[in-house]
XYZ file of C-alpha atoms in Angstrom:
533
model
C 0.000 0.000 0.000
C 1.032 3.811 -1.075
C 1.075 6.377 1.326
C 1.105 10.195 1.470
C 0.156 13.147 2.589
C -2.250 14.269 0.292
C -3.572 13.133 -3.180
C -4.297 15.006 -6.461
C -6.835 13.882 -8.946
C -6.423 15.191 -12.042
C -3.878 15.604 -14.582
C -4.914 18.934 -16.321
C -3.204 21.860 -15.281
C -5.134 23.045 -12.183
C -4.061 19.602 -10.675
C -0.404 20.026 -11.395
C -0.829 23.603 -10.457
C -1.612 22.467 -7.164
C 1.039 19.973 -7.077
C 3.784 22.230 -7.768
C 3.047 24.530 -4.731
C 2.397 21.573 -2.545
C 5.663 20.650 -3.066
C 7.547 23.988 -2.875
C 5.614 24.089 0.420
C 7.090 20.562 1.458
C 4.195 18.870 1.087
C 4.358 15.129 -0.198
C 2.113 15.141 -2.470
C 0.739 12.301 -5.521
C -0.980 13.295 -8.275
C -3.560 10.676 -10.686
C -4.537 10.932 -13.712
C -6.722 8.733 -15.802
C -5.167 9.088 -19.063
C -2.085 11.306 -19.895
C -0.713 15.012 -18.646
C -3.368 17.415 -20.640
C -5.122 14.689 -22.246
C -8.604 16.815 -21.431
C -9.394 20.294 -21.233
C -6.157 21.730 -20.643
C -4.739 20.957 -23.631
C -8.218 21.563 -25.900
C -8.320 25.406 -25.782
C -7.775 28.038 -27.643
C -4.182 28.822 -26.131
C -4.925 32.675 -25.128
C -3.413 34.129 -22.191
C -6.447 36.119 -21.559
C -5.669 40.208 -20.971
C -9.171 40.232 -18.638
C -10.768 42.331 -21.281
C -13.366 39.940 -22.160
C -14.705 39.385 -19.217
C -14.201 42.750 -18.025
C -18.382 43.414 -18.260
C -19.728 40.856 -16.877
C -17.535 38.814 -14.779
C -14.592 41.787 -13.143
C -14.024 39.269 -10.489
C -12.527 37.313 -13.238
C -11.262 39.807 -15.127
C -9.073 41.197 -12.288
C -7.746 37.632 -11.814
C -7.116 37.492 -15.382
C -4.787 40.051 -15.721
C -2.877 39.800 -12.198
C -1.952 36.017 -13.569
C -1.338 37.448 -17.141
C 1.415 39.384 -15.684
C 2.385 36.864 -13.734
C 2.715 33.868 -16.154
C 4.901 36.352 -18.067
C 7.567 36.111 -15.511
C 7.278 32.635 -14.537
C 6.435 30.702 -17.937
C 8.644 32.565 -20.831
C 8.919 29.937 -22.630
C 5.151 29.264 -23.187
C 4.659 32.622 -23.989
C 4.443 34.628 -27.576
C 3.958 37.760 -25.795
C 1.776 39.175 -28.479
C -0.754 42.034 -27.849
C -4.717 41.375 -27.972
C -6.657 43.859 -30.160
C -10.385 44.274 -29.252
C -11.943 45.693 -32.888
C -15.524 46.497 -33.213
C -17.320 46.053 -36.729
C -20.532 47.685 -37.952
C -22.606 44.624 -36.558
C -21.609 45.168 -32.925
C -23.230 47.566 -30.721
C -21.598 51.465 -30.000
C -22.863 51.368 -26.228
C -21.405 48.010 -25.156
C -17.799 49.769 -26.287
C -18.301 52.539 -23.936
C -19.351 49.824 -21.282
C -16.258 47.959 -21.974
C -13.987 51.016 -21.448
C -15.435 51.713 -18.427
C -15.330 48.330 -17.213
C -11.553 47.687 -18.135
C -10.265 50.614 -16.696
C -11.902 49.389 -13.553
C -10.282 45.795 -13.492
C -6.934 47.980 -14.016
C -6.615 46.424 -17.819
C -4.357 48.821 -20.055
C -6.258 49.992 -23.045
C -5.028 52.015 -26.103
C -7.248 53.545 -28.833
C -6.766 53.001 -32.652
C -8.173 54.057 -35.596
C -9.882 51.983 -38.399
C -6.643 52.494 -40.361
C -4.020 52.214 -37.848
C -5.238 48.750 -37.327
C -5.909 47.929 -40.163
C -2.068 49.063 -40.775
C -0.811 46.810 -38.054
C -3.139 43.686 -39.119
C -3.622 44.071 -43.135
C -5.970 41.194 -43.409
C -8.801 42.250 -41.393
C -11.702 43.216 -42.679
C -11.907 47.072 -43.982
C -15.628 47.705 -42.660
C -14.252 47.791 -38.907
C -15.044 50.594 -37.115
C -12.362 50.855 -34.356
C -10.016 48.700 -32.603
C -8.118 48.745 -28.840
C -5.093 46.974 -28.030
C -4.769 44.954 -24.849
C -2.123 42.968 -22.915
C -2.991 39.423 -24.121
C -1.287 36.802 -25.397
C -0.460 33.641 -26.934
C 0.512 30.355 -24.399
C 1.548 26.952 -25.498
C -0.736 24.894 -23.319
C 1.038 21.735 -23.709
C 4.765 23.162 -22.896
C 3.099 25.034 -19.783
C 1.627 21.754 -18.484
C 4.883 19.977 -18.830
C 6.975 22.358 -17.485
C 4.857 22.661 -14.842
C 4.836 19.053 -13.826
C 8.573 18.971 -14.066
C 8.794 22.239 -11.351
C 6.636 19.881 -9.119
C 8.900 16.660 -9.654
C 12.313 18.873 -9.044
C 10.431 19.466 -5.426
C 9.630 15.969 -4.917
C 5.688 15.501 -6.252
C 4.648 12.588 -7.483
C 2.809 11.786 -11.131
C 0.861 8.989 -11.792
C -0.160 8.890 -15.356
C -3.045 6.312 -16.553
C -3.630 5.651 -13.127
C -7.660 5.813 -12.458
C -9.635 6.643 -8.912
C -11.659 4.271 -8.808
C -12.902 4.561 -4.864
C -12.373 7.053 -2.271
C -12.259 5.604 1.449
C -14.349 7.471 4.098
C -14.112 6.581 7.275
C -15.952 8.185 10.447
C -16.782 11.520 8.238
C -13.356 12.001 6.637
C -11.516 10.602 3.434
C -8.703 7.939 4.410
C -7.526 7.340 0.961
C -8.266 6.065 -2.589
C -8.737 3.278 -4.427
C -7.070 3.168 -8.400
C -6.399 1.234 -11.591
C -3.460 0.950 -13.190
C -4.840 1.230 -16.724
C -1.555 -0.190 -18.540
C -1.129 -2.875 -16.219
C -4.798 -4.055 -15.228
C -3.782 -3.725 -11.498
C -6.195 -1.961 -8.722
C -4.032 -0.847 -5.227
C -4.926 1.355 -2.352
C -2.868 5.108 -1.139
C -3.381 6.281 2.077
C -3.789 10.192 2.414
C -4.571 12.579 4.877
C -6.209 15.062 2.254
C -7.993 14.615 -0.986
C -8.083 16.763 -3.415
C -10.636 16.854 -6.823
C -9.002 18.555 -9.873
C -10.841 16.604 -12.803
C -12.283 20.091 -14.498
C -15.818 18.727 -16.458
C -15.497 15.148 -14.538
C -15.582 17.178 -10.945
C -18.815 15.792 -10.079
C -18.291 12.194 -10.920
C -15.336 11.967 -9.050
C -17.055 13.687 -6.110
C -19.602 11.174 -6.434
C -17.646 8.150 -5.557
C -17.288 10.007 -1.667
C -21.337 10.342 -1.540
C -20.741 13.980 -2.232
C -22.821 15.812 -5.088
C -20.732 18.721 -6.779
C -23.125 20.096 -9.354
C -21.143 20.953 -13.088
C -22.565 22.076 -15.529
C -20.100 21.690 -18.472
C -19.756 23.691 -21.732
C -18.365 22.414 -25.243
C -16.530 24.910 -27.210
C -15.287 23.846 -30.895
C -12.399 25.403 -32.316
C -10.856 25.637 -35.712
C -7.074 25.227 -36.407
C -6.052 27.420 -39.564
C -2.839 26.321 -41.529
C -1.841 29.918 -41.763
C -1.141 32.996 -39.442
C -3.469 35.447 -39.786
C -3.243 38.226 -37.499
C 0.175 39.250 -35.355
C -2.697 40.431 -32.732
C -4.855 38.022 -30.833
C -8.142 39.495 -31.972
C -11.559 39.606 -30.160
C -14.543 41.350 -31.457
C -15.839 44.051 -28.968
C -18.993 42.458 -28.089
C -20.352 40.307 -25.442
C -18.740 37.138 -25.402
C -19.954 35.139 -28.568
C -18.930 32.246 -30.921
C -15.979 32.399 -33.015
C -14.809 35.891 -32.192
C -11.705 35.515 -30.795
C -8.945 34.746 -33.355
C -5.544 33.383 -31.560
C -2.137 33.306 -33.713
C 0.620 30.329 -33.065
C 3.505 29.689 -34.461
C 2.887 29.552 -38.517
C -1.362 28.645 -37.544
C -4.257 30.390 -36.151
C -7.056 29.218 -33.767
C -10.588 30.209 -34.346
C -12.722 29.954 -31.332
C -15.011 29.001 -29.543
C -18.759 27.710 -29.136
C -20.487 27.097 -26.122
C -22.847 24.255 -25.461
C -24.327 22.293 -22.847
C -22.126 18.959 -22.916
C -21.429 15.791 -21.393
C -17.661 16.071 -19.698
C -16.257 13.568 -22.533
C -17.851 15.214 -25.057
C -15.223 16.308 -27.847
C -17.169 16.009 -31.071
C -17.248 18.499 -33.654
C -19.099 18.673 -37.147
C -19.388 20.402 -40.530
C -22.079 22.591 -39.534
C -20.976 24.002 -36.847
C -17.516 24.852 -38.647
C -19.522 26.353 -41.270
C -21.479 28.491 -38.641
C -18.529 29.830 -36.919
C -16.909 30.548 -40.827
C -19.587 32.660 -41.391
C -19.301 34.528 -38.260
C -15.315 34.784 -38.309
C -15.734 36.017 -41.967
C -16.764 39.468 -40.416
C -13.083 39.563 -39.121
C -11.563 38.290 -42.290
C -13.633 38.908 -45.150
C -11.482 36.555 -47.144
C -11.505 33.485 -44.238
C -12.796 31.318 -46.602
C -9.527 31.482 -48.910
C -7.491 30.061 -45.964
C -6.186 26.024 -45.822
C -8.086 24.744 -42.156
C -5.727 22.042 -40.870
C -8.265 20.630 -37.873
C -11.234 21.217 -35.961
C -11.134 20.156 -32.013
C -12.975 20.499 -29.540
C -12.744 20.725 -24.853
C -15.937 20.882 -22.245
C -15.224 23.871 -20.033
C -14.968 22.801 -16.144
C -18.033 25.446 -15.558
C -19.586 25.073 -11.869
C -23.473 24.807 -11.450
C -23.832 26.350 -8.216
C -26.029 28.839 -9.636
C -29.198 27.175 -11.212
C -29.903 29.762 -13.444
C -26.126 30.453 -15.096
C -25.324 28.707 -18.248
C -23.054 28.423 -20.693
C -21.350 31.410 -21.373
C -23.432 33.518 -18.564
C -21.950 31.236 -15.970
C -18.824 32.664 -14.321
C -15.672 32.334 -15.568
C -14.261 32.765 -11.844
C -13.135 29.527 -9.706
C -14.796 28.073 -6.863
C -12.857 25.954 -4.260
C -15.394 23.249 -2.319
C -14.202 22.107 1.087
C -16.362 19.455 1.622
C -16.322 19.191 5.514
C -19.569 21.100 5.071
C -21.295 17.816 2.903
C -20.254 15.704 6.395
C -16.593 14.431 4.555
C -13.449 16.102 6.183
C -10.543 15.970 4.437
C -11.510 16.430 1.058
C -12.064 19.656 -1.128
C -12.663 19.950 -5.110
C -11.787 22.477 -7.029
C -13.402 23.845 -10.235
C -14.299 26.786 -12.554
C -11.316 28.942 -13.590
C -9.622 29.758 -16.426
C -6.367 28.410 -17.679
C -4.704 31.730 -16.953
C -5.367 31.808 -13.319
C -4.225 28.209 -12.666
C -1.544 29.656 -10.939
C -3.947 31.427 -8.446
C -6.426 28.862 -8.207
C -3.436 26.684 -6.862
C -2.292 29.043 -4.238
C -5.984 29.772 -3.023
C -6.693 26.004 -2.756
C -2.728 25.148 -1.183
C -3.651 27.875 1.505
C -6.893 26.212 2.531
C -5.630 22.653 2.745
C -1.722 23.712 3.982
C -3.535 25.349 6.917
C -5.746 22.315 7.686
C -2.741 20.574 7.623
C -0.705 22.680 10.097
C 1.789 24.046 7.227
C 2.633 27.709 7.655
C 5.713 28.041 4.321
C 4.150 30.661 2.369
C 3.134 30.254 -1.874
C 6.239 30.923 -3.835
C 4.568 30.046 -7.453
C 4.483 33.210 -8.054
C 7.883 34.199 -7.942
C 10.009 31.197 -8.930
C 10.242 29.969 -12.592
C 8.782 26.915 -14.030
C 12.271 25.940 -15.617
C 16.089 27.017 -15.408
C 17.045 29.786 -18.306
C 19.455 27.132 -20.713
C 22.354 29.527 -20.656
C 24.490 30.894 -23.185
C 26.826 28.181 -23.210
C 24.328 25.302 -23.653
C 22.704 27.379 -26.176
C 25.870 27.608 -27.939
C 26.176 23.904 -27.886
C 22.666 23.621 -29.499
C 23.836 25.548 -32.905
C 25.776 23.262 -33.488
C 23.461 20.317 -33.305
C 20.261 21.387 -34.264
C 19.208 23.081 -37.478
C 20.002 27.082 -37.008
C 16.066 27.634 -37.698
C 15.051 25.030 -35.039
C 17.710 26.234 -31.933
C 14.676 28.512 -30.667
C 12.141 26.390 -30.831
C 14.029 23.344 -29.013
C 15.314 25.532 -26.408
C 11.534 26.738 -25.725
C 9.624 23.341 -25.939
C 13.048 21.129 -23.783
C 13.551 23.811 -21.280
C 17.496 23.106 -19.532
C 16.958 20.053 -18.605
C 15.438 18.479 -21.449
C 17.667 20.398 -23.940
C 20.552 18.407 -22.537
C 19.592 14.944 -22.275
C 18.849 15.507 -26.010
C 22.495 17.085 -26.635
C 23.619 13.860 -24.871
C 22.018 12.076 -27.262
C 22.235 14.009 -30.134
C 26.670 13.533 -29.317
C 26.262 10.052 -28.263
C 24.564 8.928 -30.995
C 24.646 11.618 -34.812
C 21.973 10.155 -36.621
C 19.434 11.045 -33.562
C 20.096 14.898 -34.877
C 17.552 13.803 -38.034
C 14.189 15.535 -37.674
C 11.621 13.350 -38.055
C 8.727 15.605 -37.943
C 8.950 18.388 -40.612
C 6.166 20.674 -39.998
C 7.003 21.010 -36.017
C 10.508 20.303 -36.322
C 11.138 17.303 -34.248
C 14.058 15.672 -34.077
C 14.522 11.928 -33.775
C 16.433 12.467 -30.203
C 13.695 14.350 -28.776
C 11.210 11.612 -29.924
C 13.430 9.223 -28.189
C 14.102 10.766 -25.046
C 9.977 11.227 -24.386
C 9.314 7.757 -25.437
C 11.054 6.489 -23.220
C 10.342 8.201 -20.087
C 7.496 6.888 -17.471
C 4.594 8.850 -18.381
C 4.996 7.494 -22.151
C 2.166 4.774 -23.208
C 1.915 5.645 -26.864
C 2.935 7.798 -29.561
C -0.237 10.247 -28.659
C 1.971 10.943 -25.363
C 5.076 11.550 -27.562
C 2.730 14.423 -29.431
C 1.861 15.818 -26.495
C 5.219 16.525 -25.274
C 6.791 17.118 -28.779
C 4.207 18.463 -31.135
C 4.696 15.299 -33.270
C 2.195 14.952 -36.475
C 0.540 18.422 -35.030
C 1.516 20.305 -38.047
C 0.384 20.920 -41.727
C 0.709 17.430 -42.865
C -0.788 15.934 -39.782
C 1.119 12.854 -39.010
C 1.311 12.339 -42.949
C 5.745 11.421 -43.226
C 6.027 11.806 -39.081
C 3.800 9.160 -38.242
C 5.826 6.006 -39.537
C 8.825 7.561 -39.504
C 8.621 7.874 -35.570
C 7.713 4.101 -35.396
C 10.871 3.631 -37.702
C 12.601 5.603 -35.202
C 11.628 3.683 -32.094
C 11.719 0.131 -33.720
C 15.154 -0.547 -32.317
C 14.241 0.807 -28.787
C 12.616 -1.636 -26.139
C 9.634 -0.131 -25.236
C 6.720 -2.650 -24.595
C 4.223 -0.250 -26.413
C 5.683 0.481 -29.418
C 5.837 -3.481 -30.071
C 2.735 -3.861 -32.276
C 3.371 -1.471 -35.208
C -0.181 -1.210 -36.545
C -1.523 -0.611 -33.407
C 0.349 1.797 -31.946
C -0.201 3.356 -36.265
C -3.917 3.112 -36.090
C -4.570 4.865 -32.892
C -2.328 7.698 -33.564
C -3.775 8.389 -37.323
C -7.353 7.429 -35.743
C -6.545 10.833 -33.474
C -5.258 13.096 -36.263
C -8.403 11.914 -38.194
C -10.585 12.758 -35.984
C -9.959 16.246 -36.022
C -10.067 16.239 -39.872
C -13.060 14.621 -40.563
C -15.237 17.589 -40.488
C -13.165 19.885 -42.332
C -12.464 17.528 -45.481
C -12.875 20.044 -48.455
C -10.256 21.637 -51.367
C -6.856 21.105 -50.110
C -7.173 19.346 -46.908
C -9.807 16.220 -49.377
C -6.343 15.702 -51.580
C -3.596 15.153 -48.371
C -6.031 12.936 -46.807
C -6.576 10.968 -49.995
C -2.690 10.964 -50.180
C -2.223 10.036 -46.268
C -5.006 7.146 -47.400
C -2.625 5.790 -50.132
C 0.353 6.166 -47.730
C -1.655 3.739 -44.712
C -4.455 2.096 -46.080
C -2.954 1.164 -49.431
C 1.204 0.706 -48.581
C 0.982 -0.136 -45.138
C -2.618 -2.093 -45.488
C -3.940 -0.329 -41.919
C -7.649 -1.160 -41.477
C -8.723 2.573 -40.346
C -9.414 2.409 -36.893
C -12.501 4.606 -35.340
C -10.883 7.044 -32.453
């Protein structure tokens, strides 16, 4: 039997938010998770660091957290960071008053705002539609939601946390009012075991009230599905919102060489992640009144997450609930020891973590202050290592290693990349992954699949979607020893099955011919059945 002082469910990033300052407090600490690191709503967003500004109206309890984290996250997280500006642009089908509402309201929260002119940005973002009327520029930005998640988890491993990954609470143990510890699954190995804990606490986002469920406890969710579309091209240099109440498809998000349209909001079941043609055609038409021309543009995928939104509040819904967090200590439902946490926004994770650590640290007779806010996720890879990268990586790629490895990772893979020349060959084109990188996640604990491997590398995530990367990674790994990369088609079928997913409702022009061509590649050379994700 395991045992430990308290027990995180939940793999996204509020759990490993929490994780992290439990152990910079000293804490031992274990977190679970079902599946793998971000394999939910973390990682199915629409990567904005939000400024506050659009929830600045209706919600300026969240919009003041919003942009005390933005600023924040900055310091801590540079390497997840394109530390773009947001620009809030109103067009002739949004109304003048809510504007002077908005102004009012963000100057309130304390969010910066500075006026432009129809031309000057239209100047700054030449394709946006020429009918806007005026536009403001904000503090947003860009975050790479995968690369924050991992870092993250590795800040709370350097202080001694514990991560369980495919690792499933099955039971939670309550004994004379208060929880005792947990029951799991091992979902690799098919093995159920007990940890002991003193605390338990509920991170699953959307799944909150299940898991709450299993300790006779009702948590009442009320989850939201909101569909996104991945553009092959960057559009804008801005993040761009229109200056409106929050809507569908208004907020445009650039990254890297794409561009994220988002998002819906509907009433959902917490694994709900489907998307469809008509509701990509819906948000087209509204996006078009941002770029006239959106319909010119390649679309690489459509995804989809459920928003962790708490139903406390009978009559808030969908995008009138609050975007604010709520942290449940559950001695008040008769079972001590046990508190779930849900609501928030990816950009206050951070905060959400120190206002739930405070509560249970105190409980738990810990006095050492949050430090999350002040320490960085990972060590700056100084000038020397960096050096040492030039000459090893592709000149164009240096950057983009150094963000996604962090110092740590960057020089395992310069180990390897040394030890071993032929691991310097990138095996994914359109993300720039090289076969040393693809190696050194494979092979570490948390890896069950190649899906994992994309998660921490980016693998098959660009333009050709797993197209060339997708059997050259398996050709990469075929002289390694891991037990899940054994059967080939397998391991193949599930990956592709993901990728497909995702393209299924956007197969028109461009994107019809490479998945005819990706077809000829699997289902034709390599005779792969076509597995259903």
């Amino acid at each position: 039997m395991t045992e430990t002082t308290v027990v995180v469910i939940g793999g996204g990033v509020t759990g490993l938010g929490i994780l992290r300052d439990l152990s910079m407090r000293g804490v031992p600490a274990i977190l679970l998770e079902a599946k793998d690191l971000g394999a939910g709503t973390s990682s199915r967003f629409h990567g904005l660091l939000h400024s506050g500004g659009r929830y600045a109206v209706k919600d300026k309890e969240a919009a003041k957290e919003c942009i005390a984290e933005n600023s924040i996250l900055r310091r801590i997280a540079p390497y997840c960071i394109e530390a773009k500006e947001s620009m809030f642009i109103r067009t002739p089908e949004d109304p003048e008053i809510y504007e002077k509402e908005w102004l009012e309201a963000c100057a309130e929260c304390g969010i910066d705002t500075q006026s432009l002119t129809r031309d000057e940005a239209i100047h700054l973002e030449p394709n946006l539609n020429h009918d806007i009327v005026v536009a403001y520029k904000c503090p947003g930005a860009a975050i790479d939601g995968f690369r924050l998640l991992w870092q993250t988890a590795a800040s709370a491993q350097h202080y001694g946390g514990i991560i369980k990954t495919y690792t499933e609470v099955i039971g939670i143990d309550v004994q004379a009012g208060a929880v005792s510890g947990v029951r799991v699954r091992d979902n690799i190995m098919g093995l159920e075991y007990d940890i002991k804990c003193d605390y338990l606490i509920n991170a699953t986002g959307p799944f909150t009230g299940r898991v709450s469920s299993l300790a006779g406890v009702e948590v009442k969710m009320k989850p939201s599905k909101g569909s996104m579309i991945v553009f092959n091209h960057r559009l804008c240099s801005h993040i761009l919102h229109r200056l409106h109440s929050s809507a569908d498809a208004d907020i445009f998000v650039p990254h890297g060489s794409a561009t994220i349209l988002g998002t819906t909001s509907l009433d959902s079941e917490p694994e709900d992640i489907s998307t469809s043609f008509d509701e990509v055609k819906q948000m087209l038409e509204i996006g078009k009144l941002t770029f006239s021309n959106i319909y010119k543009y390649r679309i690489l995928r459509v995804f989809a997450g459920t928003r962790p939104l708490y139903g406390g509040k009978e009559e808030a819904q969908g995008r009138n609930a609050s975007r604010g967090f709520v942290a449940l200590d559950h001695a008040r439902d008769g079972v001590k020891n046990f508190m779930s946490v849900c609501g928030g926004k990816f950009t206050t994770y951070r905060l959400m973590a120190e206002k739930v650590c405070d509560i249970v640290c105190k409980q738990l007779g810990n006095e050492i202050a949050c430090r999350t806010a002040e320490e960085p996720l990972v060590e700056a890879v100084p000038k020397e290592m960096l050096q040492r990268a030039k000459t090893l990586f592709p000149n164009y790629k240096v950057e983009l290693a150094v963000a996604r490895l962090g110092k740590n990772g960057l020089e395992h893979v310069l180990e390897r990349m040394e030890q071993n020349p032929a691991e310097k060959e990138v095996i994914c084109e359109c993300e720039n992954v090289t076969q040393a990188e693809i190696q050194e996640v494979a092979q570490a604990e948390t890896t069950h699949n190649l899906n994992d491997v994309r998660r921490r590398t980016r693998l098959g995530m660009g333009t050709c979607q797993g197209t060339f990367c997708t059997y050259r990674s398996m050709v990469a790994l075929s002289k390694t020893e891991l037990p899940w990369q054994n059967d080939t088609e397998a391991v193949l079928e599930d990956f592709l099955a993901n990728r497909w997913y995702g393209i299924r409702p956007v197969l028109w022009g461009n994107m019809l011919h490479d998945i005819e061509f990706m077809r000829a590649i699997y289902g034709s050379a390599l005779n792969l059945g076509g597995k259903k994700p």
